[in-house]
Amino acid sequence: MKKTTTYLAFLLLAFTFYTCSSDTEEALEEITPVKLSADLTAWPKLSDYHFFKGDIKNLEPAFGVLPYKPASELFTDYALKKRFVWMPKGSKATYDGDGNILNFPEKTILIKNFYYNNVLPDNKTKILETRLLIKINGNWIFAEYIWNDEQTDAFLNMDGGNINISWMQNGETKSTYYRFPNSIECRVCHINQDKNLPIGPKPQNLNYNFAYSDGTKNQLQKWIDFGYLESVPSNINSVVDYKDTSKPIDLRFRSYLDINCAHCHQDGGDCSYRMVRFPFNQTSDPSKMGVCQDPEEEIPAHTKIILPGRIDRSVLYYRISTDEQNLMMPKIGRFIVHEEALQLTEQFIQSLSNCN
């Protein structure tokens, strides 16, 4: 009888421990603090979204705010970027092709912060802006937030503007007249077939390792594991980091064109009237990049869009090399020349065989 009583007491204790443990685990389940406004319009301040925990200028993501980085990055006058994605609980994106934007669920928010290190005169880090893309009723809306000098918050401003900024980079002083885009300029880069679309979060760009706080992992797999993405194919035709000199020059140049130029130079893009097409999945055909092709506009001494071996006669090289607003490429997003891209373009042109 005593053994039976002891056994029953043990079962009761075990049951009590199990139920308490289950209740505790359920109570401790993390809940994202991120919230949208009741009328689904942009909040007046960046802090209203609760994307970041602690001191907002540290950009430490709250639960549910997942960092990401495309293999090749868009150039914006050497500004550094920190990107994040947030989706409502229980929703996830789906695959729609290697080179297509993921099919994101309603109320997805893409967060992109622009900043410089070693800003003069104090050699401090300074965040300039945070751009949001928010998917509402099937459409992507823009929300541009400009940070205050105190770095305590950023405030909604869709009117655009400029700021002079200087910083130290690799022992050299650099300066630019940094541009905050207005709503029209946002649309120029993001429009496709009269719809606003993100640019970076495509499988071809995310099939790339990222150093998360809990370890390095392929970003697509991380999104799947986190519940933000359905399955994707095992083989994805992916871009490379155009700064990675260990990669073939043609893949590097094509990857540069894809992230910096293809959003305009594609079917349905703002520059679709031009003959060139720069999406990565099209530029395996050199003619799509303008190799040995006549330009639509004559620029003195430049006889082809890309003339193999001759940067001095290649329109594309000239457009990347100039800072004249009516001639340069890209036409939005920079005031200064991207020197590394210019070197890459020269190397690519020198690698080509002559036109037949």
PDB file of N, CA and C in Angstrom, residues 218-303:
ATOM      1  N   ASN A 218      23.007  30.237 -44.618  1.00  0.00           N
ATOM      2  CA  ASN A 218      22.432  30.682 -45.883  1.00  0.00           C
ATOM      3  C   ASN A 218      21.131  31.433 -45.600  1.00  0.00           C
ATOM      4  N   GLN A 219      20.967  32.597 -46.220  1.00  0.00           N
ATOM      5  CA  GLN A 219      19.831  33.448 -45.875  1.00  0.00           C
ATOM      6  C   GLN A 219      18.481  32.826 -46.245  1.00  0.00           C
ATOM      7  N   LEU A 220      18.412  32.173 -47.384  1.00  0.00           N
ATOM      8  CA  LEU A 220      17.155  31.530 -47.760  1.00  0.00           C
ATOM      9  C   LEU A 220      16.770  30.466 -46.738  1.00  0.00           C
ATOM     10  N   GLN A 221      17.756  29.683 -46.287  1.00  0.00           N
ATOM     11  CA  GLN A 221      17.471  28.658 -45.286  1.00  0.00           C
ATOM     12  C   GLN A 221      17.068  29.290 -43.964  1.00  0.00           C
ATOM     13  N   LYS A 222      17.709  30.390 -43.611  1.00  0.00           N
ATOM     14  CA  LYS A 222      17.358  31.094 -42.376  1.00  0.00           C
ATOM     15  C   LYS A 222      15.912  31.573 -42.428  1.00  0.00           C
ATOM     16  N   TRP A 223      15.512  32.131 -43.548  1.00  0.00           N
ATOM     17  CA  TRP A 223      14.129  32.603 -43.685  1.00  0.00           C
ATOM     18  C   TRP A 223      13.150  31.433 -43.567  1.00  0.00           C
ATOM     19  N   ILE A 224      13.510  30.299 -44.169  1.00  0.00           N
ATOM     20  CA  ILE A 224      12.655  29.111 -44.079  1.00  0.00           C
ATOM     21  C   ILE A 224      12.559  28.648 -42.629  1.00  0.00           C
ATOM     22  N   ASP A 225      13.697  28.537 -41.960  1.00  0.00           N
ATOM     23  CA  ASP A 225      13.724  28.078 -40.572  1.00  0.00           C
ATOM     24  C   ASP A 225      12.962  29.022 -39.648  1.00  0.00           C
ATOM     25  N   PHE A 226      13.014  30.317 -39.937  1.00  0.00           N
ATOM     26  CA  PHE A 226      12.353  31.310 -39.092  1.00  0.00           C
ATOM     27  C   PHE A 226      10.851  31.375 -39.352  1.00  0.00           C
ATOM     28  N   GLY A 227      10.411  30.749 -40.449  1.00  0.00           N
ATOM     29  CA  GLY A 227       8.992  30.782 -40.789  1.00  0.00           C
ATOM     30  C   GLY A 227       8.602  31.919 -41.698  1.00  0.00           C
ATOM     31  N   TYR A 228       9.582  32.544 -42.338  1.00  0.00           N
ATOM     32  CA  TYR A 228       9.315  33.677 -43.230  1.00  0.00           C
ATOM     33  C   TYR A 228       9.297  33.290 -44.706  1.00  0.00           C
ATOM     34  N   LEU A 229       9.557  32.026 -45.030  1.00  0.00           N
ATOM     35  CA  LEU A 229       9.640  31.620 -46.428  1.00  0.00           C
ATOM     36  C   LEU A 229       9.275  30.158 -46.584  1.00  0.00           C
ATOM     37  N   GLU A 230       8.462  29.877 -47.613  1.00  0.00           N
ATOM     38  CA  GLU A 230       8.197  28.492 -47.991  1.00  0.00           C
ATOM     39  C   GLU A 230       9.460  27.919 -48.629  1.00  0.00           C
ATOM     40  N   SER A 231       9.416  26.685 -49.018  1.00  0.00           N
ATOM     41  CA  SER A 231      10.585  26.042 -49.609  1.00  0.00           C
ATOM     42  C   SER A 231      10.963  26.694 -50.943  1.00  0.00           C
ATOM     43  N   VAL A 232      12.240  26.555 -51.316  1.00  0.00           N
ATOM     44  CA  VAL A 232      12.751  27.063 -52.585  1.00  0.00           C
ATOM     45  C   VAL A 232      13.491  25.931 -53.288  1.00  0.00           C
ATOM     46  N   PRO A 233      13.707  26.035 -54.608  1.00  0.00           N
ATOM     47  CA  PRO A 233      14.445  24.985 -55.316  1.00  0.00           C
ATOM     48  C   PRO A 233      15.864  24.831 -54.769  1.00  0.00           C
ATOM     49  N   SER A 234      16.418  23.657 -54.931  1.00  0.00           N
ATOM     50  CA  SER A 234      17.774  23.409 -54.437  1.00  0.00           C
ATOM     51  C   SER A 234      18.826  24.087 -55.305  1.00  0.00           C
ATOM     52  N   ASN A 235      18.522  24.280 -56.579  1.00  0.00           N
ATOM     53  CA  ASN A 235      19.465  24.931 -57.491  1.00  0.00           C
ATOM     54  C   ASN A 235      18.908  26.282 -57.927  1.00  0.00           C
ATOM     55  N   ILE A 236      19.589  27.348 -57.537  1.00  0.00           N
ATOM     56  CA  ILE A 236      19.156  28.704 -57.866  1.00  0.00           C
ATOM     57  C   ILE A 236      20.279  29.401 -58.618  1.00  0.00           C
ATOM     58  N   ASN A 237      19.959  29.952 -59.772  1.00  0.00           N
ATOM     59  CA  ASN A 237      20.926  30.718 -60.559  1.00  0.00           C
ATOM     60  C   ASN A 237      21.191  32.032 -59.839  1.00  0.00           C
ATOM     61  N   SER A 238      22.325  32.127 -59.157  1.00  0.00           N
ATOM     62  CA  SER A 238      22.560  33.207 -58.205  1.00  0.00           C
ATOM     63  C   SER A 238      23.635  34.180 -58.672  1.00  0.00           C
ATOM     64  N   VAL A 239      23.477  35.429 -58.263  1.00  0.00           N
ATOM     65  CA  VAL A 239      24.504  36.440 -58.497  1.00  0.00           C
ATOM     66  C   VAL A 239      25.680  36.176 -57.560  1.00  0.00           C
ATOM     67  N   VAL A 240      26.750  36.922 -57.766  1.00  0.00           N
ATOM     68  CA  VAL A 240      27.898  36.869 -56.864  1.00  0.00           C
ATOM     69  C   VAL A 240      28.106  38.273 -56.290  1.00  0.00           C
ATOM     70  N   ASP A 241      28.969  38.366 -55.307  1.00  0.00           N
ATOM     71  CA  ASP A 241      29.375  39.668 -54.787  1.00  0.00           C
ATOM     72  C   ASP A 241      30.329  40.292 -55.805  1.00  0.00           C
ATOM     73  N   TYR A 242      29.929  41.396 -56.421  1.00  0.00           N
ATOM     74  CA  TYR A 242      30.771  41.961 -57.478  1.00  0.00           C
ATOM     75  C   TYR A 242      32.113  42.472 -56.950  1.00  0.00           C
ATOM     76  N   LYS A 243      32.263  42.592 -55.644  1.00  0.00           N
ATOM     77  CA  LYS A 243      33.547  43.013 -55.064  1.00  0.00           C
ATOM     78  C   LYS A 243      34.499  41.837 -54.835  1.00  0.00           C
ATOM     79  N   ASP A 244      34.004  40.623 -55.027  1.00  0.00           N
ATOM     80  CA  ASP A 244      34.791  39.416 -54.766  1.00  0.00           C
ATOM     81  C   ASP A 244      35.678  39.109 -55.970  1.00  0.00           C
ATOM     82  N   THR A 245      36.956  39.438 -55.856  1.00  0.00           N
ATOM     83  CA  THR A 245      37.867  39.283 -56.990  1.00  0.00           C
ATOM     84  C   THR A 245      38.193  37.824 -57.308  1.00  0.00           C
ATOM     85  N   SER A 246      37.756  36.904 -56.458  1.00  0.00           N
ATOM     86  CA  SER A 246      37.983  35.486 -56.750  1.00  0.00           C
ATOM     87  C   SER A 246      36.961  34.942 -57.748  1.00  0.00           C
ATOM     88  N   LYS A 247      35.918  35.698 -58.018  1.00  0.00           N
ATOM     89  CA  LYS A 247      34.871  35.262 -58.938  1.00  0.00           C
ATOM     90  C   LYS A 247      35.197  35.706 -60.365  1.00  0.00           C
ATOM     91  N   PRO A 248      34.648  35.003 -61.374  1.00  0.00           N
ATOM     92  CA  PRO A 248      34.896  35.383 -62.772  1.00  0.00           C
ATOM     93  C   PRO A 248      34.424  36.807 -63.063  1.00  0.00           C
ATOM     94  N   ILE A 249      35.174  37.505 -63.897  1.00  0.00           N
ATOM     95  CA  ILE A 249      34.898  38.914 -64.162  1.00  0.00           C
ATOM     96  C   ILE A 249      33.518  39.120 -64.782  1.00  0.00           C
ATOM     97  N   ASP A 250      33.080  38.197 -65.648  1.00  0.00           N
ATOM     98  CA  ASP A 250      31.772  38.390 -66.278  1.00  0.00           C
ATOM     99  C   ASP A 250      30.642  38.257 -65.264  1.00  0.00           C
ATOM    100  N   LEU A 251      30.755  37.312 -64.316  1.00  0.00           N
ATOM    101  CA  LEU A 251      29.730  37.168 -63.280  1.00  0.00           C
ATOM    102  C   LEU A 251      29.710  38.378 -62.358  1.00  0.00           C
ATOM    103  N   ARG A 252      30.869  38.907 -62.047  1.00  0.00           N
ATOM    104  CA  ARG A 252      30.937  40.097 -61.191  1.00  0.00           C
ATOM    105  C   ARG A 252      30.280  41.293 -61.873  1.00  0.00           C
ATOM    106  N   PHE A 253      30.600  41.501 -63.147  1.00  0.00           N
ATOM    107  CA  PHE A 253      30.040  42.652 -63.857  1.00  0.00           C
ATOM    108  C   PHE A 253      28.533  42.509 -64.045  1.00  0.00           C
ATOM    109  N   ARG A 254      28.093  41.312 -64.380  1.00  0.00           N
ATOM    110  CA  ARG A 254      26.652  41.072 -64.536  1.00  0.00           C
ATOM    111  C   ARG A 254      25.921  41.263 -63.209  1.00  0.00           C
ATOM    112  N   SER A 255      26.549  40.862 -62.121  1.00  0.00           N
ATOM    113  CA  SER A 255      25.942  41.041 -60.794  1.00  0.00           C
ATOM    114  C   SER A 255      25.861  42.519 -60.431  1.00  0.00           C
ATOM    115  N   TYR A 256      26.896  43.279 -60.791  1.00  0.00           N
ATOM    116  CA  TYR A 256      26.868  44.727 -60.556  1.00  0.00           C
ATOM    117  C   TYR A 256      25.718  45.372 -61.323  1.00  0.00           C
ATOM    118  N   LEU A 257      25.591  45.043 -62.599  1.00  0.00           N
ATOM    119  CA  LEU A 257      24.521  45.622 -63.414  1.00  0.00           C
ATOM    120  C   LEU A 257      23.149  45.244 -62.876  1.00  0.00           C
ATOM    121  N   ASP A 258      23.015  44.025 -62.410  1.00  0.00           N
ATOM    122  CA  ASP A 258      21.708  43.568 -61.932  1.00  0.00           C
ATOM    123  C   ASP A 258      21.220  44.400 -60.754  1.00  0.00           C
ATOM    124  N   ILE A 259      22.052  44.609 -59.744  1.00  0.00           N
ATOM    125  CA  ILE A 259      21.586  45.292 -58.535  1.00  0.00           C
ATOM    126  C   ILE A 259      21.573  46.805 -58.702  1.00  0.00           C
ATOM    127  N   ASN A 260      22.432  47.349 -59.577  1.00  0.00           N
ATOM    128  CA  ASN A 260      22.527  48.798 -59.709  1.00  0.00           C
ATOM    129  C   ASN A 260      21.725  49.374 -60.867  1.00  0.00           C
ATOM    130  N   CYS A 261      21.451  48.565 -61.870  1.00  0.00           N
ATOM    131  CA  CYS A 261      20.877  49.112 -63.104  1.00  0.00           C
ATOM    132  C   CYS A 261      19.621  48.395 -63.602  1.00  0.00           C
ATOM    133  N   ALA A 262      19.447  47.129 -63.232  1.00  0.00           N
ATOM    134  CA  ALA A 262      18.387  46.325 -63.844  1.00  0.00           C
ATOM    135  C   ALA A 262      16.988  46.772 -63.463  1.00  0.00           C
ATOM    136  N   HIS A 263      16.808  47.413 -62.299  1.00  0.00           N
ATOM    137  CA  HIS A 263      15.460  47.833 -61.917  1.00  0.00           C
ATOM    138  C   HIS A 263      14.900  48.854 -62.897  1.00  0.00           C
ATOM    139  N   CYS A 264      15.764  49.633 -63.557  1.00  0.00           N
ATOM    140  CA  CYS A 264      15.301  50.553 -64.600  1.00  0.00           C
ATOM    141  C   CYS A 264      15.387  49.912 -65.981  1.00  0.00           C
ATOM    142  N   HIS A 265      16.496  49.221 -66.241  1.00  0.00           N
ATOM    143  CA  HIS A 265      16.726  48.641 -67.562  1.00  0.00           C
ATOM    144  C   HIS A 265      16.202  47.208 -67.621  1.00  0.00           C
ATOM    145  N   GLN A 266      14.894  47.074 -67.539  1.00  0.00           N
ATOM    146  CA  GLN A 266      14.212  45.794 -67.696  1.00  0.00           C
ATOM    147  C   GLN A 266      12.838  46.071 -68.284  1.00  0.00           C
ATOM    148  N   ASP A 267      12.185  45.036 -68.757  1.00  0.00           N
ATOM    149  CA  ASP A 267      10.827  45.205 -69.269  1.00  0.00           C
ATOM    150  C   ASP A 267       9.950  45.776 -68.166  1.00  0.00           C
ATOM    151  N   GLY A 268       9.258  46.879 -68.463  1.00  0.00           N
ATOM    152  CA  GLY A 268       8.384  47.511 -67.487  1.00  0.00           C
ATOM    153  C   GLY A 268       9.062  48.511 -66.592  1.00  0.00           C
ATOM    154  N   GLY A 269      10.407  48.623 -66.674  1.00  0.00           N
ATOM    155  CA  GLY A 269      11.143  49.564 -65.843  1.00  0.00           C
ATOM    156  C   GLY A 269      11.140  50.965 -66.420  1.00  0.00           C
ATOM    157  N   ASP A 270      11.683  51.904 -65.661  1.00  0.00           N
ATOM    158  CA  ASP A 270      11.655  53.309 -66.071  1.00  0.00           C
ATOM    159  C   ASP A 270      12.440  53.550 -67.355  1.00  0.00           C
ATOM    160  N   CYS A 271      13.461  52.745 -67.629  1.00  0.00           N
ATOM    161  CA  CYS A 271      14.263  52.897 -68.848  1.00  0.00           C
ATOM    162  C   CYS A 271      14.026  51.748 -69.824  1.00  0.00           C
ATOM    163  N   SER A 272      12.838  51.201 -69.815  1.00  0.00           N
ATOM    164  CA  SER A 272      12.543  50.066 -70.699  1.00  0.00           C
ATOM    165  C   SER A 272      12.569  50.458 -72.170  1.00  0.00           C
ATOM    166  N   TYR A 273      12.529  51.771 -72.456  1.00  0.00           N
ATOM    167  CA  TYR A 273      12.599  52.231 -73.845  1.00  0.00           C
ATOM    168  C   TYR A 273      14.010  52.059 -74.415  1.00  0.00           C
ATOM    169  N   ARG A 274      14.998  51.854 -73.553  1.00  0.00           N
ATOM    170  CA  ARG A 274      16.354  51.570 -74.016  1.00  0.00           C
ATOM    171  C   ARG A 274      16.460  50.111 -74.446  1.00  0.00           C
ATOM    172  N   MET A 275      17.429  49.815 -75.314  1.00  0.00           N
ATOM    173  CA  MET A 275      17.553  48.450 -75.831  1.00  0.00           C
ATOM    174  C   MET A 275      18.204  47.496 -74.833  1.00  0.00           C
ATOM    175  N   VAL A 276      19.068  48.000 -73.954  1.00  0.00           N
ATOM    176  CA  VAL A 276      19.788  47.105 -73.047  1.00  0.00           C
ATOM    177  C   VAL A 276      18.848  46.539 -71.989  1.00  0.00           C
ATOM    178  N   ARG A 277      19.161  45.319 -71.547  1.00  0.00           N
ATOM    179  CA  ARG A 277      18.423  44.649 -70.478  1.00  0.00           C
ATOM    180  C   ARG A 277      19.453  44.072 -69.511  1.00  0.00           C
ATOM    181  N   PHE A 278      19.391  44.524 -68.244  1.00  0.00           N
ATOM    182  CA  PHE A 278      20.447  44.200 -67.295  1.00  0.00           C
ATOM    183  C   PHE A 278      20.099  43.173 -66.216  1.00  0.00           C
ATOM    184  N   PRO A 279      18.900  42.575 -66.180  1.00  0.00           N
ATOM    185  CA  PRO A 279      18.676  41.518 -65.185  1.00  0.00           C
ATOM    186  C   PRO A 279      19.684  40.379 -65.361  1.00  0.00           C
ATOM    187  N   PHE A 280      20.122  39.814 -64.254  1.00  0.00           N
ATOM    188  CA  PHE A 280      21.161  38.787 -64.272  1.00  0.00           C
ATOM    189  C   PHE A 280      20.786  37.607 -65.154  1.00  0.00           C
ATOM    190  N   ASN A 281      19.509  37.235 -65.164  1.00  0.00           N
ATOM    191  CA  ASN A 281      19.100  36.063 -65.941  1.00  0.00           C
ATOM    192  C   ASN A 281      19.019  36.340 -67.440  1.00  0.00           C
ATOM    193  N   GLN A 282      19.333  37.573 -67.868  1.00  0.00           N
ATOM    194  CA  GLN A 282      19.336  37.893 -69.297  1.00  0.00           C
ATOM    195  C   GLN A 282      20.729  38.209 -69.838  1.00  0.00           C
ATOM    196  N   THR A 283      21.650  38.589 -68.965  1.00  0.00           N
ATOM    197  CA  THR A 283      22.937  39.092 -69.445  1.00  0.00           C
ATOM    198  C   THR A 283      23.963  38.011 -69.765  1.00  0.00           C
ATOM    199  N   SER A 284      23.563  36.743 -69.712  1.00  0.00           N
ATOM    200  CA  SER A 284      24.443  35.707 -70.257  1.00  0.00           C
ATOM    201  C   SER A 284      24.585  35.905 -71.763  1.00  0.00           C
ATOM    202  N   ASP A 285      23.631  36.631 -72.352  1.00  0.00           N
ATOM    203  CA  ASP A 285      23.720  37.085 -73.743  1.00  0.00           C
ATOM    204  C   ASP A 285      24.388  38.461 -73.732  1.00  0.00           C
ATOM    205  N   PRO A 286      25.651  38.577 -74.169  1.00  0.00           N
ATOM    206  CA  PRO A 286      26.369  39.856 -74.074  1.00  0.00           C
ATOM    207  C   PRO A 286      25.670  41.011 -74.778  1.00  0.00           C
ATOM    208  N   SER A 287      24.923  40.716 -75.833  1.00  0.00           N
ATOM    209  CA  SER A 287      24.249  41.799 -76.556  1.00  0.00           C
ATOM    210  C   SER A 287      23.223  42.504 -75.686  1.00  0.00           C
ATOM    211  N   LYS A 288      22.677  41.798 -74.686  1.00  0.00           N
ATOM    212  CA  LYS A 288      21.715  42.426 -73.775  1.00  0.00           C
ATOM    213  C   LYS A 288      22.373  43.533 -72.958  1.00  0.00           C
ATOM    214  N   MET A 289      23.691  43.404 -72.742  1.00  0.00           N
ATOM    215  CA  MET A 289      24.437  44.430 -72.015  1.00  0.00           C
ATOM    216  C   MET A 289      24.912  45.547 -72.937  1.00  0.00           C
ATOM    217  N   GLY A 290      24.699  45.377 -74.243  1.00  0.00           N
ATOM    218  CA  GLY A 290      25.136  46.390 -75.199  1.00  0.00           C
ATOM    219  C   GLY A 290      26.476  46.113 -75.831  1.00  0.00           C
ATOM    220  N   VAL A 291      27.013  44.902 -75.649  1.00  0.00           N
ATOM    221  CA  VAL A 291      28.300  44.571 -76.256  1.00  0.00           C
ATOM    222  C   VAL A 291      28.162  44.576 -77.775  1.00  0.00           C
ATOM    223  N   CYS A 292      28.966  45.414 -78.417  1.00  0.00           N
ATOM    224  CA  CYS A 292      28.982  45.571 -79.878  1.00  0.00           C
ATOM    225  C   CYS A 292      27.680  46.151 -80.436  1.00  0.00           C
ATOM    226  N   GLN A 293      26.877  46.775 -79.579  1.00  0.00           N
ATOM    227  CA  GLN A 293      25.598  47.346 -80.009  1.00  0.00           C
ATOM    228  C   GLN A 293      25.713  48.866 -80.137  1.00  0.00           C
ATOM    229  N   ASP A 294      25.034  49.411 -81.152  1.00  0.00           N
ATOM    230  CA  ASP A 294      25.036  50.859 -81.355  1.00  0.00           C
ATOM    231  C   ASP A 294      24.192  51.545 -80.287  1.00  0.00           C
ATOM    232  N   PRO A 295      24.647  52.683 -79.765  1.00  0.00           N
ATOM    233  CA  PRO A 295      23.866  53.414 -78.758  1.00  0.00           C
ATOM    234  C   PRO A 295      22.707  54.168 -79.386  1.00  0.00           C
ATOM    235  N   GLU A 296      21.653  54.397 -78.588  1.00  0.00           N
ATOM    236  CA  GLU A 296      20.526  55.184 -79.076  1.00  0.00           C
ATOM    237  C   GLU A 296      20.889  56.654 -79.198  1.00  0.00           C
ATOM    238  N   GLU A 297      21.774  57.117 -78.307  1.00  0.00           N
ATOM    239  CA  GLU A 297      22.205  58.511 -78.322  1.00  0.00           C
ATOM    240  C   GLU A 297      23.696  58.565 -78.609  1.00  0.00           C
ATOM    241  N   GLU A 298      24.081  59.432 -79.533  1.00  0.00           N
ATOM    242  CA  GLU A 298      25.493  59.561 -79.857  1.00  0.00           C
ATOM    243  C   GLU A 298      26.184  60.474 -78.853  1.00  0.00           C
ATOM    244  N   ILE A 299      27.224  59.955 -78.249  1.00  0.00           N
ATOM    245  CA  ILE A 299      28.108  60.753 -77.410  1.00  0.00           C
ATOM    246  C   ILE A 299      29.436  60.790 -78.147  1.00  0.00           C
ATOM    247  N   PRO A 300      29.966  61.977 -78.450  1.00  0.00           N
ATOM    248  CA  PRO A 300      31.175  62.074 -79.285  1.00  0.00           C
ATOM    249  C   PRO A 300      32.259  61.082 -78.888  1.00  0.00           C
ATOM    250  N   ALA A 301      32.787  60.382 -79.885  1.00  0.00           N
ATOM    251  CA  ALA A 301      33.889  59.417 -79.758  1.00  0.00           C
ATOM    252  C   ALA A 301      33.466  58.083 -79.151  1.00  0.00           C
ATOM    253  N   HIS A 302      32.194  57.943 -78.788  1.00  0.00           N
ATOM    254  CA  HIS A 302      31.730  56.687 -78.188  1.00  0.00           C
ATOM    255  C   HIS A 302      30.829  55.979 -79.203  1.00  0.00           C
ATOM    256  N   THR A 303      31.348  54.921 -79.823  1.00  0.00           N
ATOM    257  CA  THR A 303      30.694  54.341 -80.990  1.00  0.00           C
ATOM    258  C   THR A 303      29.839  53.114 -80.694  1.00  0.00           C
TER     259      THR A 303
END
